[in-house]
Amino acid sequence: MLIQELTRQESLDLLARAHLGRLACAHQSQPYVVPIYFAYDNEYLYSFSTVGQKIEWMRANPKVCVEADEVVSPQQWASVIVFGHYEELPNVPEWRRAREYARKKLLERNAIWWEPGYAKTILHDTERPLAAFFYRVQVGQITGHRATPEPAAPRGTRPSMTGGIGGEWLQKILRPVRK
């Protein structure tokens, strides 16, 4: 397997294709990660939620991280990490266009984008209020990597994990670990 770094544009292209990711936020040095549906457009990830722990934490600390990936197999995948800034799109007249744009983008990407964030949820024997709102994450720094199977080398020229030509390279690596 060969792992290569993605360019910024390749990373953004992956975000444009993806719709499911993992959002990380932190509060008082405690990290928290949750899955989210999102739609990427023009340096923003748009999403939707109800008020809960992640929203409260992002309000307190708007620095967030989002991970998205495409997995074909254990040897063929791509993964992107976004370091960004959380921004609410409040339900007030001056934010109406931004909220409508977020809804439109999410609908284009996934017909059930609203379902995880708007599902009936009971926490500590209390039903969570369904006060829905939109938010976005402004993409700051972005990194990405891609794994691909290495092209087949001519027979006998590539090291083997089980021995053969090239010898016992795996055994040499593992020997210090066993001691």
PDB file of N, CA and C in Angstrom, residues 82-172:
ATOM      1  N   VAL A  82     -10.500  18.654   8.340  1.00  0.00           N
ATOM      2  CA  VAL A  82     -10.720  20.096   8.242  1.00  0.00           C
ATOM      3  C   VAL A  82     -10.592  20.691   9.640  1.00  0.00           C
ATOM      4  N   PHE A  83      -9.761  21.695   9.768  1.00  0.00           N
ATOM      5  CA  PHE A  83      -9.716  22.499  10.982  1.00  0.00           C
ATOM      6  C   PHE A  83     -10.463  23.776  10.652  1.00  0.00           C
ATOM      7  N   GLY A  84     -11.524  24.050  11.408  1.00  0.00           N
ATOM      8  CA  GLY A  84     -12.350  25.179  11.036  1.00  0.00           C
ATOM      9  C   GLY A  84     -12.963  25.895  12.215  1.00  0.00           C
ATOM     10  N   HIS A  85     -13.921  26.746  11.879  1.00  0.00           N
ATOM     11  CA  HIS A  85     -14.566  27.618  12.849  1.00  0.00           C
ATOM     12  C   HIS A  85     -16.080  27.481  12.718  1.00  0.00           C
ATOM     13  N   TYR A  86     -16.741  27.149  13.825  1.00  0.00           N
ATOM     14  CA  TYR A  86     -18.190  26.990  13.897  1.00  0.00           C
ATOM     15  C   TYR A  86     -18.891  28.348  13.835  1.00  0.00           C
ATOM     16  N   GLU A  87     -19.989  28.385  13.081  1.00  0.00           N
ATOM     17  CA  GLU A  87     -20.778  29.607  12.984  1.00  0.00           C
ATOM     18  C   GLU A  87     -22.257  29.229  12.886  1.00  0.00           C
ATOM     19  N   GLU A  88     -23.063  29.721  13.813  1.00  0.00           N
ATOM     20  CA  GLU A  88     -24.507  29.468  13.766  1.00  0.00           C
ATOM     21  C   GLU A  88     -25.150  30.325  12.691  1.00  0.00           C
ATOM     22  N   LEU A  89     -26.230  29.810  12.136  1.00  0.00           N
ATOM     23  CA  LEU A  89     -27.055  30.555  11.191  1.00  0.00           C
ATOM     24  C   LEU A  89     -28.401  30.747  11.881  1.00  0.00           C
ATOM     25  N   PRO A  90     -28.515  31.764  12.732  1.00  0.00           N
ATOM     26  CA  PRO A  90     -29.701  31.911  13.585  1.00  0.00           C
ATOM     27  C   PRO A  90     -30.979  32.182  12.794  1.00  0.00           C
ATOM     28  N   ASN A  91     -32.085  31.832  13.421  1.00  0.00           N
ATOM     29  CA  ASN A  91     -33.400  32.008  12.802  1.00  0.00           C
ATOM     30  C   ASN A  91     -33.896  33.437  13.028  1.00  0.00           C
ATOM     31  N   VAL A  92     -33.199  34.363  12.377  1.00  0.00           N
ATOM     32  CA  VAL A  92     -33.566  35.780  12.411  1.00  0.00           C
ATOM     33  C   VAL A  92     -33.534  36.286  10.970  1.00  0.00           C
ATOM     34  N   PRO A  93     -34.271  37.346  10.677  1.00  0.00           N
ATOM     35  CA  PRO A  93     -34.388  37.809   9.291  1.00  0.00           C
ATOM     36  C   PRO A  93     -33.057  38.034   8.565  1.00  0.00           C
ATOM     37  N   GLU A  94     -32.062  38.592   9.218  1.00  0.00           N
ATOM     38  CA  GLU A  94     -30.802  38.882   8.513  1.00  0.00           C
ATOM     39  C   GLU A  94     -30.026  37.619   8.130  1.00  0.00           C
ATOM     40  N   TRP A  95     -30.354  36.481   8.721  1.00  0.00           N
ATOM     41  CA  TRP A  95     -29.690  35.214   8.384  1.00  0.00           C
ATOM     42  C   TRP A  95     -30.577  34.303   7.539  1.00  0.00           C
ATOM     43  N   ARG A  96     -31.752  34.761   7.143  1.00  0.00           N
ATOM     44  CA  ARG A  96     -32.699  33.937   6.398  1.00  0.00           C
ATOM     45  C   ARG A  96     -32.092  33.355   5.127  1.00  0.00           C
ATOM     46  N   ARG A  97     -31.411  34.173   4.342  1.00  0.00           N
ATOM     47  CA  ARG A  97     -30.833  33.696   3.073  1.00  0.00           C
ATOM     48  C   ARG A  97     -29.764  32.630   3.320  1.00  0.00           C
ATOM     49  N   ALA A  98     -28.941  32.834   4.322  1.00  0.00           N
ATOM     50  CA  ALA A  98     -27.890  31.857   4.638  1.00  0.00           C
ATOM     51  C   ALA A  98     -28.515  30.541   5.100  1.00  0.00           C
ATOM     52  N   ARG A  99     -29.571  30.613   5.901  1.00  0.00           N
ATOM     53  CA  ARG A  99     -30.262  29.400   6.358  1.00  0.00           C
ATOM     54  C   ARG A  99     -30.898  28.668   5.177  1.00  0.00           C
ATOM     55  N   GLU A 100     -31.546  29.403   4.306  1.00  0.00           N
ATOM     56  CA  GLU A 100     -32.183  28.792   3.139  1.00  0.00           C
ATOM     57  C   GLU A 100     -31.138  28.164   2.216  1.00  0.00           C
ATOM     58  N   TYR A 101     -30.001  28.827   2.072  1.00  0.00           N
ATOM     59  CA  TYR A 101     -28.913  28.287   1.255  1.00  0.00           C
ATOM     60  C   TYR A 101     -28.401  26.976   1.860  1.00  0.00           C
ATOM     61  N   ALA A 102     -28.238  26.945   3.174  1.00  0.00           N
ATOM     62  CA  ALA A 102     -27.794  25.725   3.851  1.00  0.00           C
ATOM     63  C   ALA A 102     -28.796  24.597   3.624  1.00  0.00           C
ATOM     64  N   ARG A 103     -30.084  24.881   3.789  1.00  0.00           N
ATOM     65  CA  ARG A 103     -31.122  23.865   3.577  1.00  0.00           C
ATOM     66  C   ARG A 103     -31.092  23.330   2.156  1.00  0.00           C
ATOM     67  N   LYS A 104     -30.957  24.236   1.194  1.00  0.00           N
ATOM     68  CA  LYS A 104     -30.907  23.850  -0.214  1.00  0.00           C
ATOM     69  C   LYS A 104     -29.702  22.947  -0.492  1.00  0.00           C
ATOM     70  N   LYS A 105     -28.535  23.338   0.005  1.00  0.00           N
ATOM     71  CA  LYS A 105     -27.315  22.546  -0.219  1.00  0.00           C
ATOM     72  C   LYS A 105     -27.423  21.168   0.417  1.00  0.00           C
ATOM     73  N   LEU A 106     -27.956  21.104   1.636  1.00  0.00           N
ATOM     74  CA  LEU A 106     -28.115  19.814   2.307  1.00  0.00           C
ATOM     75  C   LEU A 106     -29.103  18.931   1.566  1.00  0.00           C
ATOM     76  N   LEU A 107     -30.182  19.501   1.080  1.00  0.00           N
ATOM     77  CA  LEU A 107     -31.179  18.739   0.330  1.00  0.00           C
ATOM     78  C   LEU A 107     -30.587  18.191  -0.970  1.00  0.00           C
ATOM     79  N   GLU A 108     -29.745  18.980  -1.640  1.00  0.00           N
ATOM     80  CA  GLU A 108     -29.087  18.521  -2.868  1.00  0.00           C
ATOM     81  C   GLU A 108     -28.187  17.321  -2.603  1.00  0.00           C
ATOM     82  N   ARG A 109     -27.538  17.300  -1.462  1.00  0.00           N
ATOM     83  CA  ARG A 109     -26.557  16.260  -1.148  1.00  0.00           C
ATOM     84  C   ARG A 109     -27.188  14.993  -0.607  1.00  0.00           C
ATOM     85  N   ASN A 110     -28.273  15.138   0.204  1.00  0.00           N
ATOM     86  CA  ASN A 110     -28.814  13.971   0.870  1.00  0.00           C
ATOM     87  C   ASN A 110     -30.268  14.238   1.243  1.00  0.00           C
ATOM     88  N   ALA A 111     -31.152  13.405   0.771  1.00  0.00           N
ATOM     89  CA  ALA A 111     -32.575  13.626   1.006  1.00  0.00           C
ATOM     90  C   ALA A 111     -32.965  13.530   2.480  1.00  0.00           C
ATOM     91  N   ILE A 112     -32.213  12.789   3.285  1.00  0.00           N
ATOM     92  CA  ILE A 112     -32.571  12.653   4.700  1.00  0.00           C
ATOM     93  C   ILE A 112     -31.554  13.355   5.606  1.00  0.00           C
ATOM     94  N   TRP A 113     -30.977  14.450   5.130  1.00  0.00           N
ATOM     95  CA  TRP A 113     -29.964  15.183   5.897  1.00  0.00           C
ATOM     96  C   TRP A 113     -30.455  15.592   7.274  1.00  0.00           C
ATOM     97  N   TRP A 114     -31.718  15.824   7.425  1.00  0.00           N
ATOM     98  CA  TRP A 114     -32.299  16.329   8.660  1.00  0.00           C
ATOM     99  C   TRP A 114     -32.529  15.248   9.697  1.00  0.00           C
ATOM    100  N   GLU A 115     -32.590  13.979   9.262  1.00  0.00           N
ATOM    101  CA  GLU A 115     -33.059  12.920  10.144  1.00  0.00           C
ATOM    102  C   GLU A 115     -32.223  12.730  11.415  1.00  0.00           C
ATOM    103  N   PRO A 116     -30.895  12.604  11.360  1.00  0.00           N
ATOM    104  CA  PRO A 116     -30.168  12.384  12.621  1.00  0.00           C
ATOM    105  C   PRO A 116     -30.290  13.556  13.590  1.00  0.00           C
ATOM    106  N   GLY A 117     -30.276  14.769  13.084  1.00  0.00           N
ATOM    107  CA  GLY A 117     -30.338  15.934  13.949  1.00  0.00           C
ATOM    108  C   GLY A 117     -31.724  16.242  14.466  1.00  0.00           C
ATOM    109  N   TYR A 118     -32.754  15.668  13.823  1.00  0.00           N
ATOM    110  CA  TYR A 118     -34.119  16.023  14.200  1.00  0.00           C
ATOM    111  C   TYR A 118     -34.913  14.812  14.688  1.00  0.00           C
ATOM    112  N   ALA A 119     -34.227  13.725  14.963  1.00  0.00           N
ATOM    113  CA  ALA A 119     -34.905  12.539  15.469  1.00  0.00           C
ATOM    114  C   ALA A 119     -35.283  12.740  16.934  1.00  0.00           C
ATOM    115  N   LYS A 120     -36.366  12.107  17.337  1.00  0.00           N
ATOM    116  CA  LYS A 120     -36.784  12.176  18.740  1.00  0.00           C
ATOM    117  C   LYS A 120     -35.661  11.587  19.582  1.00  0.00           C
ATOM    118  N   THR A 121     -35.236  12.327  20.585  1.00  0.00           N
ATOM    119  CA  THR A 121     -34.136  11.897  21.436  1.00  0.00           C
ATOM    120  C   THR A 121     -34.532  12.056  22.891  1.00  0.00           C
ATOM    121  N   ILE A 122     -34.276  11.014  23.663  1.00  0.00           N
ATOM    122  CA  ILE A 122     -34.554  11.067  25.095  1.00  0.00           C
ATOM    123  C   ILE A 122     -33.220  10.965  25.827  1.00  0.00           C
ATOM    124  N   LEU A 123     -32.911  11.993  26.599  1.00  0.00           N
ATOM    125  CA  LEU A 123     -31.676  12.048  27.369  1.00  0.00           C
ATOM    126  C   LEU A 123     -32.015  12.173  28.846  1.00  0.00           C
ATOM    127  N   HIS A 124     -31.463  11.300  29.648  1.00  0.00           N
ATOM    128  CA  HIS A 124     -31.698  11.336  31.100  1.00  0.00           C
ATOM    129  C   HIS A 124     -33.195  11.353  31.406  1.00  0.00           C
ATOM    130  N   ASP A 125     -33.941  10.479  30.723  1.00  0.00           N
ATOM    131  CA  ASP A 125     -35.386  10.338  30.898  1.00  0.00           C
ATOM    132  C   ASP A 125     -36.196  11.571  30.507  1.00  0.00           C
ATOM    133  N   THR A 126     -35.575  12.488  29.744  1.00  0.00           N
ATOM    134  CA  THR A 126     -36.268  13.695  29.315  1.00  0.00           C
ATOM    135  C   THR A 126     -36.155  13.821  27.798  1.00  0.00           C
ATOM    136  N   GLU A 127     -37.294  14.072  27.150  1.00  0.00           N
ATOM    137  CA  GLU A 127     -37.267  14.246  25.701  1.00  0.00           C
ATOM    138  C   GLU A 127     -36.621  15.583  25.362  1.00  0.00           C
ATOM    139  N   ARG A 128     -35.661  15.541  24.440  1.00  0.00           N
ATOM    140  CA  ARG A 128     -34.954  16.754  24.018  1.00  0.00           C
ATOM    141  C   ARG A 128     -35.883  17.613  23.170  1.00  0.00           C
ATOM    142  N   PRO A 129     -35.905  18.938  23.424  1.00  0.00           N
ATOM    143  CA  PRO A 129     -36.717  19.814  22.577  1.00  0.00           C
ATOM    144  C   PRO A 129     -36.194  19.812  21.143  1.00  0.00           C
ATOM    145  N   LEU A 130     -37.098  19.888  20.193  1.00  0.00           N
ATOM    146  CA  LEU A 130     -36.708  19.855  18.784  1.00  0.00           C
ATOM    147  C   LEU A 130     -36.649  21.263  18.201  1.00  0.00           C
ATOM    148  N   ALA A 131     -35.842  22.106  18.785  1.00  0.00           N
ATOM    149  CA  ALA A 131     -35.598  23.451  18.256  1.00  0.00           C
ATOM    150  C   ALA A 131     -34.475  23.334  17.244  1.00  0.00           C
ATOM    151  N   ALA A 132     -34.828  23.300  15.970  1.00  0.00           N
ATOM    152  CA  ALA A 132     -33.853  23.043  14.912  1.00  0.00           C
ATOM    153  C   ALA A 132     -33.190  24.316  14.417  1.00  0.00           C
ATOM    154  N   PHE A 133     -31.930  24.175  14.042  1.00  0.00           N
ATOM    155  CA  PHE A 133     -31.242  25.298  13.412  1.00  0.00           C
ATOM    156  C   PHE A 133     -30.087  24.809  12.567  1.00  0.00           C
ATOM    157  N   PHE A 134     -29.604  25.692  11.718  1.00  0.00           N
ATOM    158  CA  PHE A 134     -28.499  25.398  10.816  1.00  0.00           C
ATOM    159  C   PHE A 134     -27.220  26.038  11.337  1.00  0.00           C
ATOM    160  N   TYR A 135     -26.117  25.436  10.944  1.00  0.00           N
ATOM    161  CA  TYR A 135     -24.809  26.014  11.247  1.00  0.00           C
ATOM    162  C   TYR A 135     -23.863  25.680  10.109  1.00  0.00           C
ATOM    163  N   ARG A 136     -22.709  26.313  10.132  1.00  0.00           N
ATOM    164  CA  ARG A 136     -21.695  26.010   9.135  1.00  0.00           C
ATOM    165  C   ARG A 136     -20.329  26.043   9.798  1.00  0.00           C
ATOM    166  N   VAL A 137     -19.404  25.355   9.157  1.00  0.00           N
ATOM    167  CA  VAL A 137     -18.015  25.350   9.593  1.00  0.00           C
ATOM    168  C   VAL A 137     -17.202  25.955   8.464  1.00  0.00           C
ATOM    169  N   GLN A 138     -16.546  27.047   8.766  1.00  0.00           N
ATOM    170  CA  GLN A 138     -15.679  27.670   7.772  1.00  0.00           C
ATOM    171  C   GLN A 138     -14.392  26.855   7.698  1.00  0.00           C
ATOM    172  N   VAL A 139     -14.057  26.413   6.496  1.00  0.00           N
ATOM    173  CA  VAL A 139     -12.851  25.607   6.300  1.00  0.00           C
ATOM    174  C   VAL A 139     -11.633  26.507   6.451  1.00  0.00           C
ATOM    175  N   GLY A 140     -10.781  26.179   7.389  1.00  0.00           N
ATOM    176  CA  GLY A 140      -9.512  26.883   7.573  1.00  0.00           C
ATOM    177  C   GLY A 140      -8.423  26.031   6.942  1.00  0.00           C
ATOM    178  N   GLN A 141      -7.721  25.315   7.773  1.00  0.00           N
ATOM    179  CA  GLN A 141      -6.684  24.397   7.301  1.00  0.00           C
ATOM    180  C   GLN A 141      -7.340  23.076   6.918  1.00  0.00           C
ATOM    181  N   ILE A 142      -6.819  22.453   5.870  1.00  0.00           N
ATOM    182  CA  ILE A 142      -7.332  21.157   5.434  1.00  0.00           C
ATOM    183  C   ILE A 142      -6.159  20.282   5.024  1.00  0.00           C
ATOM    184  N   THR A 143      -6.206  19.033   5.436  1.00  0.00           N
ATOM    185  CA  THR A 143      -5.188  18.065   5.036  1.00  0.00           C
ATOM    186  C   THR A 143      -5.893  16.804   4.577  1.00  0.00           C
ATOM    187  N   GLY A 144      -5.241  16.066   3.718  1.00  0.00           N
ATOM    188  CA  GLY A 144      -5.827  14.826   3.240  1.00  0.00           C
ATOM    189  C   GLY A 144      -4.764  13.834   2.813  1.00  0.00           C
ATOM    190  N   HIS A 145      -5.127  12.568   2.870  1.00  0.00           N
ATOM    191  CA  HIS A 145      -4.237  11.486   2.446  1.00  0.00           C
ATOM    192  C   HIS A 145      -5.035  10.452   1.673  1.00  0.00           C
ATOM    193  N   ARG A 146      -4.336   9.773   0.780  1.00  0.00           N
ATOM    194  CA  ARG A 146      -4.944   8.731  -0.048  1.00  0.00           C
ATOM    195  C   ARG A 146      -4.051   7.496   0.021  1.00  0.00           C
ATOM    196  N   ALA A 147      -4.679   6.349   0.191  1.00  0.00           N
ATOM    197  CA  ALA A 147      -3.957   5.080   0.145  1.00  0.00           C
ATOM    198  C   ALA A 147      -4.369   4.350  -1.127  1.00  0.00           C
ATOM    199  N   THR A 148      -3.383   3.808  -1.814  1.00  0.00           N
ATOM    200  CA  THR A 148      -3.636   3.020  -3.018  1.00  0.00           C
ATOM    201  C   THR A 148      -2.764   1.781  -2.978  1.00  0.00           C
ATOM    202  N   PRO A 149      -3.230   0.717  -3.574  1.00  0.00           N
ATOM    203  CA  PRO A 149      -2.372  -0.463  -3.662  1.00  0.00           C
ATOM    204  C   PRO A 149      -1.158  -0.119  -4.523  1.00  0.00           C
ATOM    205  N   GLU A 150       0.012  -0.587  -4.106  1.00  0.00           N
ATOM    206  CA  GLU A 150       1.202  -0.336  -4.923  1.00  0.00           C
ATOM    207  C   GLU A 150       1.110  -1.167  -6.192  1.00  0.00           C
ATOM    208  N   PRO A 151       1.604  -0.610  -7.289  1.00  0.00           N
ATOM    209  CA  PRO A 151       1.632  -1.412  -8.515  1.00  0.00           C
ATOM    210  C   PRO A 151       2.452  -2.677  -8.286  1.00  0.00           C
ATOM    211  N   ALA A 152       2.053  -3.738  -8.941  1.00  0.00           N
ATOM    212  CA  ALA A 152       2.772  -5.001  -8.781  1.00  0.00           C
ATOM    213  C   ALA A 152       4.201  -4.863  -9.296  1.00  0.00           C
ATOM    214  N   ALA A 153       5.149  -5.269  -8.469  1.00  0.00           N
ATOM    215  CA  ALA A 153       6.561  -5.261  -8.861  1.00  0.00           C
ATOM    216  C   ALA A 153       6.868  -6.562  -9.593  1.00  0.00           C
ATOM    217  N   PRO A 154       7.907  -6.549 -10.421  1.00  0.00           N
ATOM    218  CA  PRO A 154       8.286  -7.810 -11.076  1.00  0.00           C
ATOM    219  C   PRO A 154       8.527  -8.889 -10.025  1.00  0.00           C
ATOM    220  N   ARG A 155       8.138 -10.077 -10.337  1.00  0.00           N
ATOM    221  CA  ARG A 155       8.245 -11.203  -9.399  1.00  0.00           C
ATOM    222  C   ARG A 155       9.658 -11.327  -8.849  1.00  0.00           C
ATOM    223  N   GLY A 156       9.731 -11.443  -7.521  1.00  0.00           N
ATOM    224  CA  GLY A 156      11.023 -11.658  -6.882  1.00  0.00           C
ATOM    225  C   GLY A 156      11.766 -10.378  -6.523  1.00  0.00           C
ATOM    226  N   THR A 157      11.204  -9.192  -6.821  1.00  0.00           N
ATOM    227  CA  THR A 157      11.933  -7.960  -6.513  1.00  0.00           C
ATOM    228  C   THR A 157      11.312  -7.189  -5.359  1.00  0.00           C
ATOM    229  N   ARG A 158      10.202  -7.644  -4.864  1.00  0.00           N
ATOM    230  CA  ARG A 158       9.511  -6.934  -3.792  1.00  0.00           C
ATOM    231  C   ARG A 158       9.569  -7.759  -2.516  1.00  0.00           C
ATOM    232  N   PRO A 159       9.845  -7.128  -1.371  1.00  0.00           N
ATOM    233  CA  PRO A 159       9.880  -7.894  -0.122  1.00  0.00           C
ATOM    234  C   PRO A 159       8.525  -8.525   0.170  1.00  0.00           C
ATOM    235  N   SER A 160       8.548  -9.674   0.766  1.00  0.00           N
ATOM    236  CA  SER A 160       7.335 -10.381   1.136  1.00  0.00           C
ATOM    237  C   SER A 160       7.236 -10.463   2.649  1.00  0.00           C
ATOM    238  N   MET A 161       6.040 -10.361   3.186  1.00  0.00           N
ATOM    239  CA  MET A 161       5.856 -10.481   4.628  1.00  0.00           C
ATOM    240  C   MET A 161       6.114 -11.904   5.098  1.00  0.00           C
ATOM    241  N   THR A 162       5.987 -12.847   4.209  1.00  0.00           N
ATOM    242  CA  THR A 162       6.126 -14.245   4.617  1.00  0.00           C
ATOM    243  C   THR A 162       7.477 -14.833   4.252  1.00  0.00           C
ATOM    244  N   GLY A 163       8.376 -14.008   3.840  1.00  0.00           N
ATOM    245  CA  GLY A 163       9.704 -14.519   3.494  1.00  0.00           C
ATOM    246  C   GLY A 163       9.958 -14.346   2.017  1.00  0.00           C
ATOM    247  N   GLY A 164      10.666 -15.306   1.423  1.00  0.00           N
ATOM    248  CA  GLY A 164      10.973 -15.239   0.001  1.00  0.00           C
ATOM    249  C   GLY A 164      12.116 -14.268  -0.244  1.00  0.00           C
ATOM    250  N   ILE A 165      12.268 -13.839  -1.486  1.00  0.00           N
ATOM    251  CA  ILE A 165      13.349 -12.921  -1.831  1.00  0.00           C
ATOM    252  C   ILE A 165      13.136 -11.625  -1.074  1.00  0.00           C
ATOM    253  N   GLY A 166      14.183 -11.038  -0.598  1.00  0.00           N
ATOM    254  CA  GLY A 166      14.067  -9.871   0.254  1.00  0.00           C
ATOM    255  C   GLY A 166      14.133 -10.304   1.704  1.00  0.00           C
ATOM    256  N   GLY A 167      14.020 -11.609   1.931  1.00  0.00           N
ATOM    257  CA  GLY A 167      14.270 -12.164   3.250  1.00  0.00           C
ATOM    258  C   GLY A 167      13.198 -11.885   4.271  1.00  0.00           C
ATOM    259  N   GLU A 168      13.650 -11.714   5.443  1.00  0.00           N
ATOM    260  CA  GLU A 168      12.820 -11.695   6.620  1.00  0.00           C
ATOM    261  C   GLU A 168      12.629 -10.279   7.140  1.00  0.00           C
ATOM    262  N   TRP A 169      12.267  -9.354   6.285  1.00  0.00           N
ATOM    263  CA  TRP A 169      12.184  -7.961   6.721  1.00  0.00           C
ATOM    264  C   TRP A 169      11.150  -7.758   7.819  1.00  0.00           C
ATOM    265  N   LEU A 170      10.028  -8.458   7.760  1.00  0.00           N
ATOM    266  CA  LEU A 170       9.028  -8.316   8.809  1.00  0.00           C
ATOM    267  C   LEU A 170       9.567  -8.851  10.131  1.00  0.00           C
ATOM    268  N   GLN A 171      10.277  -9.972  10.073  1.00  0.00           N
ATOM    269  CA  GLN A 171      10.858 -10.527  11.293  1.00  0.00           C
ATOM    270  C   GLN A 171      11.871  -9.565  11.903  1.00  0.00           C
ATOM    271  N   LYS A 172      12.655  -8.885  11.052  1.00  0.00           N
ATOM    272  CA  LYS A 172      13.640  -7.922  11.551  1.00  0.00           C
ATOM    273  C   LYS A 172      12.949  -6.747  12.236  1.00  0.00           C
TER     274      LYS A 172
END
